[in-house]
mmCIF file of C-alpha atoms and ligand atoms in Angstrom:
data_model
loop_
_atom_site.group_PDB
_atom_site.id
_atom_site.type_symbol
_atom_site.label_atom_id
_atom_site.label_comp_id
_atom_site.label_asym_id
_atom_site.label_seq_id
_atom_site.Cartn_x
_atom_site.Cartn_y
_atom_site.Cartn_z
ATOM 1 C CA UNK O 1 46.714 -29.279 36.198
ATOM 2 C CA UNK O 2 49.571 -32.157 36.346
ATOM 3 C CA UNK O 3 51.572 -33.846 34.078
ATOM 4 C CA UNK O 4 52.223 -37.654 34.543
ATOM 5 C CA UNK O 5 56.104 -38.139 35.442
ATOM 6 C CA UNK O 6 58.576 -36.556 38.102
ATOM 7 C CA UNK O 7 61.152 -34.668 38.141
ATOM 8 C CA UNK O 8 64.457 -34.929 36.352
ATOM 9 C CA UNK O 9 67.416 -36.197 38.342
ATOM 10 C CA UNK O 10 69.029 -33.429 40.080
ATOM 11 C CA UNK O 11 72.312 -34.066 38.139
ATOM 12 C CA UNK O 12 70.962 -34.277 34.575
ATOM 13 C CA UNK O 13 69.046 -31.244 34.555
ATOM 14 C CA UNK O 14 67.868 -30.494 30.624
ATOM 15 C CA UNK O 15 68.879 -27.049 29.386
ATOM 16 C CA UNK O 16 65.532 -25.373 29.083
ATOM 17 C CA UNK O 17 62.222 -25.485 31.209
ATOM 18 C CA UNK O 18 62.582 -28.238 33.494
ATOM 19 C CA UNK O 19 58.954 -29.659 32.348
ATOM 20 C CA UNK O 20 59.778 -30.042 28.654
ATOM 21 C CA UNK O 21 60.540 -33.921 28.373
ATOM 22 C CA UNK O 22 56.790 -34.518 29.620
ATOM 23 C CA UNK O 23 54.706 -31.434 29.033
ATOM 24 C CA UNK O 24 51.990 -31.885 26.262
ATOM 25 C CA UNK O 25 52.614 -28.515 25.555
ATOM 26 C CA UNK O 26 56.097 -28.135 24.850
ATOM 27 C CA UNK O 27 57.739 -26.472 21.422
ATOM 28 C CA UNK O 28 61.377 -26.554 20.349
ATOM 29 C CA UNK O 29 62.297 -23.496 22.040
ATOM 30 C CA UNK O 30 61.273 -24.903 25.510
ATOM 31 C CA UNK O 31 64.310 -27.108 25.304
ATOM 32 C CA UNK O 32 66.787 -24.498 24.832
ATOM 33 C CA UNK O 33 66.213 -22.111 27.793
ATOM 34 C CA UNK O 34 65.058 -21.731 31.320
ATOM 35 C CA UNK O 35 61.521 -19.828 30.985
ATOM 36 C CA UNK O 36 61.675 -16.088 32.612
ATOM 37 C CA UNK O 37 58.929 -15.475 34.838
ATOM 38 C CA UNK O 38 55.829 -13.690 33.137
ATOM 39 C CA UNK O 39 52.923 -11.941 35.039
ATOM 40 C CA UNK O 40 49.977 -12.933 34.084
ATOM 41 C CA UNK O 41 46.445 -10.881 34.007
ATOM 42 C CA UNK O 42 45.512 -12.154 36.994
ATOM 43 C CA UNK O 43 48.224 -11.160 38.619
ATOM 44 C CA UNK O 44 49.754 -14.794 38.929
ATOM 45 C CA UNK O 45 53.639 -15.120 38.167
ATOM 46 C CA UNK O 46 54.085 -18.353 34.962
ATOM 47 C CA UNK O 47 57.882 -19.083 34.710
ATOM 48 C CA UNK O 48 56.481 -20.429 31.098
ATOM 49 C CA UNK O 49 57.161 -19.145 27.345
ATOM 50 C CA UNK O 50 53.962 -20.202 26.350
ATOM 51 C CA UNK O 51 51.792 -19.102 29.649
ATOM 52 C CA UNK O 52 50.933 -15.615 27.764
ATOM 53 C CA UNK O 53 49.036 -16.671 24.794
ATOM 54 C CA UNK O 54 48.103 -20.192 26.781
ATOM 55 C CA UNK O 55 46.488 -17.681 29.033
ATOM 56 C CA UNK O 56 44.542 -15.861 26.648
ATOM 57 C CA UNK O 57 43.474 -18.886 24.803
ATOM 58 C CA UNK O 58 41.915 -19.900 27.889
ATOM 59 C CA UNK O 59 40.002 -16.391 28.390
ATOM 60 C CA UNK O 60 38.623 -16.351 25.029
HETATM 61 S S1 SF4 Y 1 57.949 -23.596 29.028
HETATM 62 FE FE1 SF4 Y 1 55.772 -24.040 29.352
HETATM 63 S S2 SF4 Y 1 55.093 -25.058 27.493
HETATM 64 FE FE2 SF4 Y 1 57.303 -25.145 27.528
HETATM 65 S S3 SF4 Y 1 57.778 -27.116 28.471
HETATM 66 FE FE3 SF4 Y 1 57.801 -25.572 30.093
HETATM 67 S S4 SF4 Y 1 55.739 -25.631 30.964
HETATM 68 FE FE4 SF4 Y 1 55.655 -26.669 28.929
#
């Protein structure tokens, strides 16, 4: 999947997941921290809060 935009400017990083200004899925706490990494069932690595239940929304 991609998101329309690009990347934010090097020097105006925001505080949280880089993707937040332009991801449809975003909540308020995307914006306040950089995402640890989670492992996902299939073994995949999601440096995304919501990639756990995202992922099992998509399974069921
Ligand atoms: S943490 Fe996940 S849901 Fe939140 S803005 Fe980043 S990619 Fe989107």
């Amino acid at each position: 999947m991609t998101i329309p935009g690009g990347m934010p400017s090097p020097g105006a990083l925001p505080p949280g997941c880089l993707f937040a200004p332009r991801c449809p899925k975003a909540i308020p706490q995307c914006t306040t921290a950089q995402p640890p990494l989670f492992l996902l069932p299939d073994g995949q690595k999601a440096a995304c809060i919501r990639a756990p239940k995202l992922t099992l929304e998509a399974l069921t």
